[in-house]
Amino acid sequence: MSTTSLTHHVRVLAAAGHRHDEILTPAALDFVGRLVEAFEPRRRDLMKERRRQVLRLASGSPLGFPMVTASVRDDPTWRVAPPAPGLTDRRVEITGPPDRRMAVNALNSGAQVWMADFEDATAPLWDNVIGGQLTLLDAIERRIDFTTPEGKEYRLGDRLATIMVRPRGWHLDEEHLECDGRPVPAALVDFGLYFFHCAQRQIDAGHGPYFYLPKLENRYEARLWNEVFVLAQELLGIPHGTIRATVLIETITAAFEMEEILYELREHSSGLNAGRWDYLFSLIKTFGHRTDFLLPDRAKVTMTAPFMRAYTELLVRTCHKRGAHAIGGMSAQVPGKDPAANEAALAKVRLDKEREAEDGFDGSWVAHPGLVPVCRDVFDAVLEDRPHQLDRTRDDVEVTPADLLSVRRISGPPTPEGLRTNIAVALRYFAAWLRGQGAVAIDGLMEDAATAEIARVQIWQWLRHRVIDRETVEEILDDETVALGAEYPWAPVDDIRALFERTALAGELPLFFTPDAYSRHLVRRTEAQA
């Protein structure tokens, strides 16, 4: 792996790729370096605080709405910034990785917003990271049209979705870039390169630099993002408040600080989103040591579960109280060739979106262009010609800490089918991830890092509380490893199985989608082989 010094701030620790020089310019890297120098010490402190919070909760400290911020919650006067151009009507949002094919399909899909996802839907190969930046640059410049070797044409239409970018979370590093001998925070890489190259271009096109912020755990992490936005705008001479960001409430601790998170970002806020699968992963990660947080099969933990209803209704009430959009969760169904299966899948999507629209959400997510019409029809029926329903303040909603933590009302042991499904999904997703795919269709659902995380941590939780035994897991793992090799002859099954054992069968819960040494080894070996 070559090392090339490009600026006195940041070094690129990777071989040059096709058109990488258009993104990794000295000026762009210097911009990222200035963000790193300003904010990396604070980020490291916040990651240490995450670990301290885990220990406090594990030792029995209660989780509740912070008393110290009661004045923020009780103050009726503050509001977030008004909707920015292109973000007033968000009734349908489509998500996916920033590859060229997805970009064209998503921008043409009829959705109001496309979230270009550098996080859960992107495997962190360097070509994916920089290729995604090139995709966004080309999309804004309308030079993204292409024809596949099979002759299929992909062309941008006239009416395109508004682009929002989801950078990786604060907990991740980008080890292909180094600043002062340390890996650069992945969040600042994804944000900084896009903002440097595309912010003014988006403003000139009538929109702006808009973002989704993942995996926040508290108000301090939101405050850090707000300070990043302020400095970034200042460095490039962009008016203060031009940036807009929607925060995914996908950790259990963030659910107790929704108003505080909006408050910290209020000059740049565009609302909150209900990130359901990562929310469940966070719940297990935080309380997996407790038997009263034992979750049943993933398929049985629906959005109608009492603790999930409390979470989503509180989100809508919080957003509308402060003039912010509330965006619903993902529908991950992928239409196939079986008409009966498609009809059943679309019926589930419709029910899910009807619940969200009736609860007061202003829009929702889909993973496939084929789901856009269903989602749009449901929200059209409720919104009619209104762009949102911010006037529904949901004053009827009252949620207590006990409501958000009432998992025991649906707790229970797994079924054999649920265990096998989790193992199969985790193995197949790991195979795709090591091949460079961050989003992959498995059994009619678009799976990404969030679903892989909940699949493998559920197995860890069930083993910890002895509702399944390791011998049963090993037997199913043997079967599914053989099936994986037959289905994906290219897959490095030994590596995949070892990764599963390391991340699902360990005595203490390891975090897979972090800069874990084993994961780094596999990613870099994959890059070398490619």
PDB file of N, CA and C in Angstrom, residues 19-25 98 100 103 107 114 116 118 129-144 156 163 165 193-202:
ATOM      1  N   ARG A  19      -9.765   8.511 -11.078  1.00  0.00           N
ATOM      2  CA  ARG A  19     -10.375   9.818 -10.803  1.00  0.00           C
ATOM      3  C   ARG A  19     -10.308  10.212  -9.326  1.00  0.00           C
ATOM      4  N   HIS A  20      -9.560   9.474  -8.502  1.00  0.00           N
ATOM      5  CA  HIS A  20      -9.461   9.856  -7.098  1.00  0.00           C
ATOM      6  C   HIS A  20      -8.889  11.260  -6.933  1.00  0.00           C
ATOM      7  N   ASP A  21      -8.036  11.672  -7.878  1.00  0.00           N
ATOM      8  CA  ASP A  21      -7.413  12.983  -7.773  1.00  0.00           C
ATOM      9  C   ASP A  21      -8.428  14.114  -7.853  1.00  0.00           C
ATOM     10  N   GLU A  22      -9.619  13.847  -8.421  1.00  0.00           N
ATOM     11  CA  GLU A  22     -10.652  14.881  -8.488  1.00  0.00           C
ATOM     12  C   GLU A  22     -11.262  15.156  -7.123  1.00  0.00           C
ATOM     13  N   ILE A  23     -11.217  14.178  -6.234  1.00  0.00           N
ATOM     14  CA  ILE A  23     -11.777  14.326  -4.890  1.00  0.00           C
ATOM     15  C   ILE A  23     -10.673  14.641  -3.880  1.00  0.00           C
ATOM     16  N   LEU A  24      -9.571  13.937  -3.980  1.00  0.00           N
ATOM     17  CA  LEU A  24      -8.487  14.074  -2.991  1.00  0.00           C
ATOM     18  C   LEU A  24      -7.520  15.174  -3.405  1.00  0.00           C
ATOM     19  N   THR A  25      -8.050  16.342  -3.645  1.00  0.00           N
ATOM     20  CA  THR A  25      -7.211  17.486  -3.996  1.00  0.00           C
ATOM     21  C   THR A  25      -6.510  18.009  -2.746  1.00  0.00           C
ATOM     22  N   PRO A  98     -24.155   5.216  -2.434  1.00  0.00           N
ATOM     23  CA  PRO A  98     -23.914   6.180  -3.513  1.00  0.00           C
ATOM     24  C   PRO A  98     -23.125   5.595  -4.679  1.00  0.00           C
ATOM     25  N   ARG A 100     -23.297   4.497  -8.832  1.00  0.00           N
ATOM     26  CA  ARG A 100     -23.892   5.219  -9.962  1.00  0.00           C
ATOM     27  C   ARG A 100     -25.282   4.685 -10.311  1.00  0.00           C
ATOM     28  N   ALA A 103     -27.743   5.733  -7.727  1.00  0.00           N
ATOM     29  CA  ALA A 103     -27.962   7.172  -7.786  1.00  0.00           C
ATOM     30  C   ALA A 103     -28.975   7.531  -8.865  1.00  0.00           C
ATOM     31  N   LEU A 107     -32.607   8.984  -7.839  1.00  0.00           N
ATOM     32  CA  LEU A 107     -32.920  10.353  -8.239  1.00  0.00           C
ATOM     33  C   LEU A 107     -34.130  10.410  -9.166  1.00  0.00           C
ATOM     34  N   TRP A 114     -33.431  11.594  -1.828  1.00  0.00           N
ATOM     35  CA  TRP A 114     -32.553  10.419  -1.856  1.00  0.00           C
ATOM     36  C   TRP A 114     -31.481  10.611  -0.796  1.00  0.00           C
ATOM     37  N   ALA A 116     -28.097   9.447   0.207  1.00  0.00           N
ATOM     38  CA  ALA A 116     -26.892   8.738  -0.237  1.00  0.00           C
ATOM     39  C   ALA A 116     -26.135   8.282   1.005  1.00  0.00           C
ATOM     40  N   PHE A 118     -23.304   6.636   3.090  1.00  0.00           N
ATOM     41  CA  PHE A 118     -21.926   6.177   3.259  1.00  0.00           C
ATOM     42  C   PHE A 118     -21.773   5.294   4.484  1.00  0.00           C
ATOM     43  N   VAL A 129     -15.652   4.499  -0.857  1.00  0.00           N
ATOM     44  CA  VAL A 129     -15.703   5.803  -0.190  1.00  0.00           C
ATOM     45  C   VAL A 129     -15.481   6.932  -1.196  1.00  0.00           C
ATOM     46  N   ILE A 130     -14.415   6.829  -1.974  1.00  0.00           N
ATOM     47  CA  ILE A 130     -14.111   7.897  -2.935  1.00  0.00           C
ATOM     48  C   ILE A 130     -15.022   7.796  -4.161  1.00  0.00           C
ATOM     49  N   GLY A 131     -15.358   6.570  -4.559  1.00  0.00           N
ATOM     50  CA  GLY A 131     -16.297   6.411  -5.674  1.00  0.00           C
ATOM     51  C   GLY A 131     -17.646   7.026  -5.358  1.00  0.00           C
ATOM     52  N   GLY A 132     -18.091   6.914  -4.101  1.00  0.00           N
ATOM     53  CA  GLY A 132     -19.346   7.539  -3.711  1.00  0.00           C
ATOM     54  C   GLY A 132     -19.285   9.048  -3.818  1.00  0.00           C
ATOM     55  N   GLN A 133     -18.159   9.635  -3.449  1.00  0.00           N
ATOM     56  CA  GLN A 133     -17.995  11.083  -3.593  1.00  0.00           C
ATOM     57  C   GLN A 133     -18.035  11.495  -5.067  1.00  0.00           C
ATOM     58  N   LEU A 134     -17.417  10.701  -5.926  1.00  0.00           N
ATOM     59  CA  LEU A 134     -17.460  10.992  -7.358  1.00  0.00           C
ATOM     60  C   LEU A 134     -18.877  10.875  -7.907  1.00  0.00           C
ATOM     61  N   THR A 135     -19.617   9.877  -7.416  1.00  0.00           N
ATOM     62  CA  THR A 135     -21.007   9.723  -7.846  1.00  0.00           C
ATOM     63  C   THR A 135     -21.815  10.972  -7.519  1.00  0.00           C
ATOM     64  N   LEU A 136     -21.665  11.487  -6.305  1.00  0.00           N
ATOM     65  CA  LEU A 136     -22.426  12.675  -5.902  1.00  0.00           C
ATOM     66  C   LEU A 136     -22.008  13.891  -6.721  1.00  0.00           C
ATOM     67  N   LEU A 137     -20.726  14.061  -6.919  1.00  0.00           N
ATOM     68  CA  LEU A 137     -20.245  15.181  -7.727  1.00  0.00           C
ATOM     69  C   LEU A 137     -20.802  15.107  -9.142  1.00  0.00           C
ATOM     70  N   ASP A 138     -20.747  13.913  -9.735  1.00  0.00           N
ATOM     71  CA  ASP A 138     -21.256  13.747 -11.092  1.00  0.00           C
ATOM     72  C   ASP A 138     -22.769  13.920 -11.167  1.00  0.00           C
ATOM     73  N   ALA A 139     -23.472  13.471 -10.129  1.00  0.00           N
ATOM     74  CA  ALA A 139     -24.927  13.626 -10.125  1.00  0.00           C
ATOM     75  C   ALA A 139     -25.310  15.094 -10.086  1.00  0.00           C
ATOM     76  N   ILE A 140     -24.643  15.869  -9.262  1.00  0.00           N
ATOM     77  CA  ILE A 140     -24.954  17.301  -9.176  1.00  0.00           C
ATOM     78  C   ILE A 140     -24.608  18.011 -10.476  1.00  0.00           C
ATOM     79  N   GLU A 141     -23.536  17.553 -11.128  1.00  0.00           N
ATOM     80  CA  GLU A 141     -23.132  18.140 -12.406  1.00  0.00           C
ATOM     81  C   GLU A 141     -23.912  17.550 -13.593  1.00  0.00           C
ATOM     82  N   ARG A 142     -24.812  16.594 -13.300  1.00  0.00           N
ATOM     83  CA  ARG A 142     -25.630  15.922 -14.329  1.00  0.00           C
ATOM     84  C   ARG A 142     -24.759  15.271 -15.411  1.00  0.00           C
ATOM     85  N   ARG A 143     -23.731  14.563 -14.960  1.00  0.00           N
ATOM     86  CA  ARG A 143     -22.885  13.816 -15.891  1.00  0.00           C
ATOM     87  C   ARG A 143     -22.758  12.375 -15.427  1.00  0.00           C
ATOM     88  N   ILE A 144     -23.842  11.870 -14.872  1.00  0.00           N
ATOM     89  CA  ILE A 144     -23.819  10.536 -14.272  1.00  0.00           C
ATOM     90  C   ILE A 144     -24.403   9.473 -15.199  1.00  0.00           C
ATOM     91  N   LEU A 156     -30.466  10.455 -16.222  1.00  0.00           N
ATOM     92  CA  LEU A 156     -31.205  11.296 -15.303  1.00  0.00           C
ATOM     93  C   LEU A 156     -32.389  11.941 -16.006  1.00  0.00           C
ATOM     94  N   ILE A 163     -30.931  15.586  -2.729  1.00  0.00           N
ATOM     95  CA  ILE A 163     -29.873  14.727  -2.185  1.00  0.00           C
ATOM     96  C   ILE A 163     -29.605  15.091  -0.720  1.00  0.00           C
ATOM     97  N   VAL A 165     -26.979  13.406   2.401  1.00  0.00           N
ATOM     98  CA  VAL A 165     -25.831  12.503   2.553  1.00  0.00           C
ATOM     99  C   VAL A 165     -25.746  12.033   3.995  1.00  0.00           C
ATOM    100  N   LEU A 193     -15.357  15.918   2.552  1.00  0.00           N
ATOM    101  CA  LEU A 193     -15.120  15.844   1.108  1.00  0.00           C
ATOM    102  C   LEU A 193     -16.369  16.248   0.333  1.00  0.00           C
ATOM    103  N   TYR A 194     -17.535  15.795   0.778  1.00  0.00           N
ATOM    104  CA  TYR A 194     -18.769  16.181   0.090  1.00  0.00           C
ATOM    105  C   TYR A 194     -19.016  17.683   0.221  1.00  0.00           C
ATOM    106  N   PHE A 195     -18.871  18.210   1.435  1.00  0.00           N
ATOM    107  CA  PHE A 195     -19.144  19.618   1.653  1.00  0.00           C
ATOM    108  C   PHE A 195     -18.193  20.486   0.836  1.00  0.00           C
ATOM    109  N   PHE A 196     -16.913  20.116   0.818  1.00  0.00           N
ATOM    110  CA  PHE A 196     -15.928  20.927   0.098  1.00  0.00           C
ATOM    111  C   PHE A 196     -16.250  20.993  -1.394  1.00  0.00           C
ATOM    112  N   HIS A 197     -16.574  19.856  -1.982  1.00  0.00           N
ATOM    113  CA  HIS A 197     -16.777  19.817  -3.432  1.00  0.00           C
ATOM    114  C   HIS A 197     -18.196  20.187  -3.865  1.00  0.00           C
ATOM    115  N   CYS A 198     -19.182  19.944  -3.006  1.00  0.00           N
ATOM    116  CA  CYS A 198     -20.571  20.007  -3.491  1.00  0.00           C
ATOM    117  C   CYS A 198     -21.458  21.041  -2.812  1.00  0.00           C
ATOM    118  N   ALA A 199     -21.032  21.618  -1.702  1.00  0.00           N
ATOM    119  CA  ALA A 199     -21.922  22.544  -0.994  1.00  0.00           C
ATOM    120  C   ALA A 199     -22.326  23.716  -1.878  1.00  0.00           C
ATOM    121  N   GLN A 200     -21.368  24.404  -2.444  1.00  0.00           N
ATOM    122  CA  GLN A 200     -21.706  25.558  -3.272  1.00  0.00           C
ATOM    123  C   GLN A 200     -22.427  25.128  -4.541  1.00  0.00           C
ATOM    124  N   ARG A 201     -22.057  23.987  -5.092  1.00  0.00           N
ATOM    125  CA  ARG A 201     -22.762  23.486  -6.273  1.00  0.00           C
ATOM    126  C   ARG A 201     -24.239  23.239  -5.956  1.00  0.00           C
ATOM    127  N   GLN A 202     -24.528  22.681  -4.792  1.00  0.00           N
ATOM    128  CA  GLN A 202     -25.916  22.435  -4.408  1.00  0.00           C
ATOM    129  C   GLN A 202     -26.667  23.749  -4.191  1.00  0.00           C
TER     130      GLN A 202
END
